[in-house]
Short mmCIF file of C-alpha atoms in Angstrom, two decimals:
data_model
loop_
_atom_site.label_atom_id
_atom_site.label_comp_id
_atom_site.label_asym_id
_atom_site.label_seq_id
_atom_site.Cartn_x
_atom_site.Cartn_y
_atom_site.Cartn_z
CA SER D 1 44.49 -57.42 86.67
CA GLN D 2 45.98 -54.44 86.55
CA GLN D 3 49.32 -53.53 87.94
CA GLY D 4 51.57 -49.71 87.82
CA GLU D 5 55.16 -50.23 87.71
CA GLU D 6 57.17 -47.85 88.77
CA ASP D 7 60.48 -46.38 86.93
CA PRO D 8 63.38 -46.12 88.08
CA GLN D 9 63.52 -48.54 90.55
CA ALA D 10 65.92 -46.12 92.59
CA LEU D 11 66.84 -42.06 92.21
CA SER D 12 68.95 -40.30 94.67
CA ILE D 13 69.54 -36.39 94.57
CA GLN D 14 70.16 -33.72 96.46
CA GLU D 15 68.38 -31.66 99.13
CA GLY D 16 66.38 -28.90 96.71
CA GLU D 17 66.61 -30.60 93.13
CA ASN D 18 63.21 -32.00 92.09
CA ALA D 19 62.44 -35.75 92.06
CA THR D 20 60.29 -37.25 89.04
CA MET D 21 59.40 -40.68 89.25
CA ASN D 22 56.85 -42.78 86.59
CA CYS D 23 54.51 -44.89 86.46
CA SER D 24 52.87 -46.91 83.40
CA TYR D 25 50.06 -49.13 83.24
CA LYS D 26 48.64 -51.81 80.74
CA THR D 27 44.43 -51.02 80.88
CA SER D 28 42.49 -48.48 81.03
CA ILE D 29 42.02 -46.72 84.44
CA ASN D 30 38.98 -45.20 86.65
CA ASN D 31 42.17 -43.69 88.73
CA LEU D 32 45.26 -44.00 89.63
CA GLN D 33 46.94 -43.36 93.60
CA TRP D 34 50.08 -42.56 94.67
CA TYR D 35 51.57 -43.56 98.06
CA ARG D 36 54.63 -43.08 99.76
CA GLN D 37 56.12 -45.61 102.38
CA ASN D 38 58.61 -44.72 104.69
CA SER D 39 61.05 -47.38 105.49
CA GLY D 40 59.56 -50.52 107.21
CA ARG D 41 56.03 -48.53 107.64
CA GLY D 42 52.74 -48.63 106.33
CA LEU D 43 51.93 -46.45 102.68
CA VAL D 44 50.70 -43.08 102.94
CA HIS D 45 48.27 -41.81 100.54
CA LEU D 46 49.41 -38.78 98.46
CA ILE D 47 47.33 -37.96 95.93
CA LEU D 48 44.28 -39.64 93.82
CA ILE D 49 44.23 -38.49 89.80
CA ARG D 50 40.89 -39.29 88.11
CA SER D 51 40.86 -40.75 84.52
CA ASN D 52 39.55 -37.45 83.38
CA GLU D 53 41.97 -35.13 84.70
CA ARG D 54 45.56 -34.86 83.39
CA GLU D 55 47.36 -32.89 86.30
CA LYS D 56 46.99 -32.48 89.93
CA HIS D 57 49.08 -30.55 92.66
CA SER D 58 49.31 -30.93 96.35
CA GLY D 59 51.68 -28.86 98.08
CA ARG D 60 55.11 -29.75 96.43
CA LEU D 61 53.88 -32.78 94.74
CA ARG D 62 52.74 -32.68 91.13
CA VAL D 63 50.83 -35.50 89.70
CA THR D 64 50.44 -35.88 85.57
CA LEU D 65 48.14 -38.55 83.81
CA ASP D 66 48.53 -39.61 80.05
CA THR D 67 45.87 -42.39 79.54
CA SER D 68 46.84 -42.38 75.76
CA LYS D 69 50.54 -43.45 76.98
CA LYS D 70 49.34 -45.14 80.32
CA SER D 71 51.40 -43.39 82.17
CA SER D 72 51.41 -41.28 85.40
CA SER D 73 54.09 -39.14 86.95
CA LEU D 74 54.93 -37.75 90.36
CA LEU D 75 57.27 -34.88 90.64
CA ILE D 76 58.17 -33.99 94.01
CA THR D 77 59.74 -30.38 94.03
CA ALA D 78 62.47 -28.60 96.09
CA SER D 79 62.98 -32.25 97.69
CA ARG D 80 63.87 -32.37 101.66
CA ALA D 81 65.96 -35.16 102.96
CA ALA D 82 62.21 -36.47 104.67
CA ASP D 83 61.21 -37.16 101.23
CA THR D 84 63.67 -39.77 101.44
CA ALA D 85 60.63 -42.86 100.97
CA SER D 86 59.79 -45.51 98.31
CA TYR D 87 56.99 -44.35 96.09
CA PHE D 88 53.69 -46.63 94.56
CA CYS D 89 51.30 -46.16 92.02
CA ALA D 90 48.57 -48.23 92.28
CA PRO D 91 46.24 -48.06 89.10
CA PHE D 92 42.62 -49.07 89.23
CA ASN D 93 40.55 -49.77 86.82
CA GLY D 94 37.08 -50.33 88.56
CA LEU D 95 36.86 -53.60 88.07
CA GLY D 96 36.88 -56.41 90.43
CA ASN D 97 40.00 -56.03 93.07
CA ASP D 98 41.88 -54.52 90.53
CA MET D 99 44.50 -52.13 92.70
CA ARG D 100 47.75 -53.36 92.66
CA PHE D 101 50.77 -52.19 94.14
CA GLY D 102 54.51 -52.18 91.89
CA ALA D 103 58.14 -52.39 93.57
CA GLY D 104 58.03 -49.24 94.01
CA THR D 105 60.43 -46.10 93.38
CA ARG D 106 63.31 -46.08 96.22
CA LEU D 107 63.93 -42.33 96.64
CA THR D 108 67.07 -40.62 98.29
CA VAL D 109 67.48 -36.99 99.01
CA LYS D 110 70.91 -36.32 100.42
CA PRO D 111 71.12 -33.38 102.57
CA GLU X 1 41.96 -40.32 115.76
CA ALA X 2 41.28 -42.06 112.02
CA GLN X 3 43.67 -45.16 111.74
CA VAL X 4 43.87 -48.82 111.15
CA THR X 5 45.74 -50.66 114.14
CA GLN X 6 47.39 -54.02 114.08
CA ASN X 7 48.70 -56.46 116.80
CA PRO X 8 51.06 -57.23 117.08
CA ARG X 9 53.61 -55.30 115.54
CA TYR X 10 56.54 -58.13 115.61
CA LEU X 11 56.59 -61.42 115.93
CA ILE X 12 58.78 -64.40 116.13
CA THR X 13 57.40 -67.80 115.88
CA VAL X 14 57.92 -71.38 114.87
CA THR X 15 56.91 -73.81 112.20
CA GLY X 16 53.20 -75.09 112.41
CA LYS X 17 52.10 -72.92 115.60
CA LYS X 18 49.15 -71.21 114.59
CA LEU X 19 49.23 -67.63 115.05
CA THR X 20 46.44 -64.60 114.59
CA VAL X 21 47.41 -61.22 113.67
CA THR X 22 44.81 -58.83 114.14
CA CYS X 23 43.54 -55.52 112.43
CA SER X 24 40.57 -52.96 113.18
CA GLN X 25 40.00 -49.64 111.87
CA ASN X 26 37.97 -47.33 113.40
CA MET X 27 36.57 -45.33 109.87
CA ASN X 28 33.41 -47.53 109.37
CA HIS X 29 35.13 -48.63 106.06
CA GLU X 30 33.60 -51.37 104.36
CA TYR X 31 36.75 -52.54 102.26
CA MET X 32 39.55 -54.37 104.07
CA SER X 33 42.85 -55.93 102.80
CA TRP X 34 45.70 -57.73 103.74
CA TYR X 35 48.87 -57.46 102.10
CA ARG X 36 52.39 -58.84 102.33
CA GLN X 37 55.41 -56.85 101.38
CA ASP X 38 59.09 -58.62 100.43
CA PRO X 39 62.00 -57.17 99.15
CA GLY X 40 62.37 -56.58 95.63
CA LEU X 41 58.38 -57.95 95.37
CA GLY X 42 56.31 -54.73 96.27
CA LEU X 43 53.26 -55.25 98.18
CA ARG X 44 51.37 -58.28 97.19
CA GLN X 45 47.55 -58.59 98.04
CA ILE X 46 46.62 -62.01 100.40
CA TYR X 47 43.23 -61.60 100.93
CA TYR X 48 40.67 -58.65 100.96
CA SER X 49 36.91 -58.12 101.94
CA MET X 50 34.00 -55.72 100.46
CA ASN X 51 31.83 -56.20 104.00
CA VAL X 52 30.70 -58.68 106.68
CA GLU X 53 31.00 -61.80 105.47
CA VAL X 54 32.57 -61.12 102.12
CA THR X 55 35.89 -62.41 101.68
CA ASP X 56 37.78 -62.92 98.39
CA LYS X 57 41.38 -64.43 97.87
CA GLY X 58 43.98 -61.60 96.51
CA ASP X 59 47.39 -62.62 94.36
CA VAL X 60 48.76 -65.04 97.12
CA PRO X 61 46.06 -66.51 99.96
CA GLU X 62 48.02 -70.04 100.04
CA GLY X 63 48.47 -70.41 103.77
CA TYR X 64 46.46 -67.49 105.36
CA LYS X 65 42.94 -67.58 106.41
CA VAL X 66 41.13 -64.43 107.24
CA SER X 67 37.18 -63.62 108.41
CA ARG X 68 35.20 -60.94 108.86
CA LYS X 69 32.56 -61.24 111.46
CA GLU X 70 32.07 -57.37 112.48
CA LYS X 71 32.76 -54.32 109.99
CA ARG X 72 35.89 -53.09 112.04
CA ASN X 73 38.01 -56.27 112.51
CA PHE X 74 39.58 -58.22 109.79
CA PRO X 75 42.05 -60.54 111.02
CA LEU X 76 44.87 -62.58 109.50
CA ILE X 77 44.99 -66.71 110.49
CA LEU X 78 48.08 -68.61 109.92
CA GLU X 79 47.27 -72.14 110.47
CA SER X 80 50.38 -73.84 109.92
CA PRO X 81 53.41 -71.02 109.67
CA SER X 82 56.12 -72.08 107.39
CA PRO X 83 59.20 -70.12 106.87
CA ASN X 84 58.25 -68.91 103.50
CA GLN X 85 55.68 -66.52 105.52
CA THR X 86 58.44 -64.54 106.72
CA SER X 87 57.64 -60.96 105.44
CA LEU X 88 56.23 -57.66 106.49
CA TYR X 89 52.61 -57.60 106.61
CA PHE X 90 50.17 -54.35 106.24
CA CYS X 91 46.30 -54.22 106.90
CA ALA X 92 44.47 -51.62 104.67
CA SER X 93 41.18 -50.07 104.73
CA SER X 94 39.26 -47.77 102.53
CA LEU X 95 35.48 -46.68 101.68
CA ASP X 96 35.26 -48.52 98.61
CA ARG X 97 37.89 -50.57 96.66
CA GLY X 98 39.80 -48.71 94.61
CA LYS X 99 37.90 -45.25 94.37
CA ASN X 100 39.11 -44.14 97.84
CA GLU X 101 42.43 -43.67 99.71
CA GLN X 102 43.35 -46.39 101.64
CA PHE X 103 44.56 -46.35 105.29
CA PHE X 104 47.14 -48.42 106.14
CA GLY X 105 47.97 -50.07 109.50
CA PRO X 106 51.43 -49.78 110.59
CA GLY X 107 52.89 -53.41 109.95
CA THR X 108 53.64 -56.37 111.47
CA ARG X 109 57.24 -58.22 110.89
CA LEU X 110 56.75 -61.77 111.25
CA THR X 111 59.55 -64.41 111.12
CA VAL X 112 58.90 -68.47 111.17
CA LEU X 113 61.46 -70.14 112.19
#
């Protein structure tokens, strides 16, 4: 099965700065999804990027995908304190029930 | 409002006392799944269901049962809970596995004494 591995495990920045989180995976994918989780709450879907896409935007979020390196990155621009959360990637290769979450990146945005 | 609901949200119980955590979605989704989340381990899938009467094991199914008699409901059953099942549990649903976003419930925090 395929699991995304997020890096770094934890990230602390000041409000207004950009935050970049990375995700690596091992096999070819159909798509890769990013989710956010506020402390103790359910995950919320952020972006889905398909294997034939290289970049996708949603508001202050920018996701890139490099299938040759089997990696993806999530960039949050002009971060806010409300962006403080854990972020997870979930690669999906289209086979079986292959959508696994890693341990996530814990982002702290200081006001 | 499109949502996944779970009940109860919090539960403290004792070893061996059977319990059920309910999960319901109102989006007519075919795919539903259960996860547990433990510190440092991320989310691990317990069971999933591709459709009514179709269920399968995830990565950590031991000690759990599920059923999918109706499309909207996917209860998680702990026949004889043990302290190592103390965790935060999430139910999720989506149109299909992997190709679309998953909608997560608010979570159930279970403590087994």
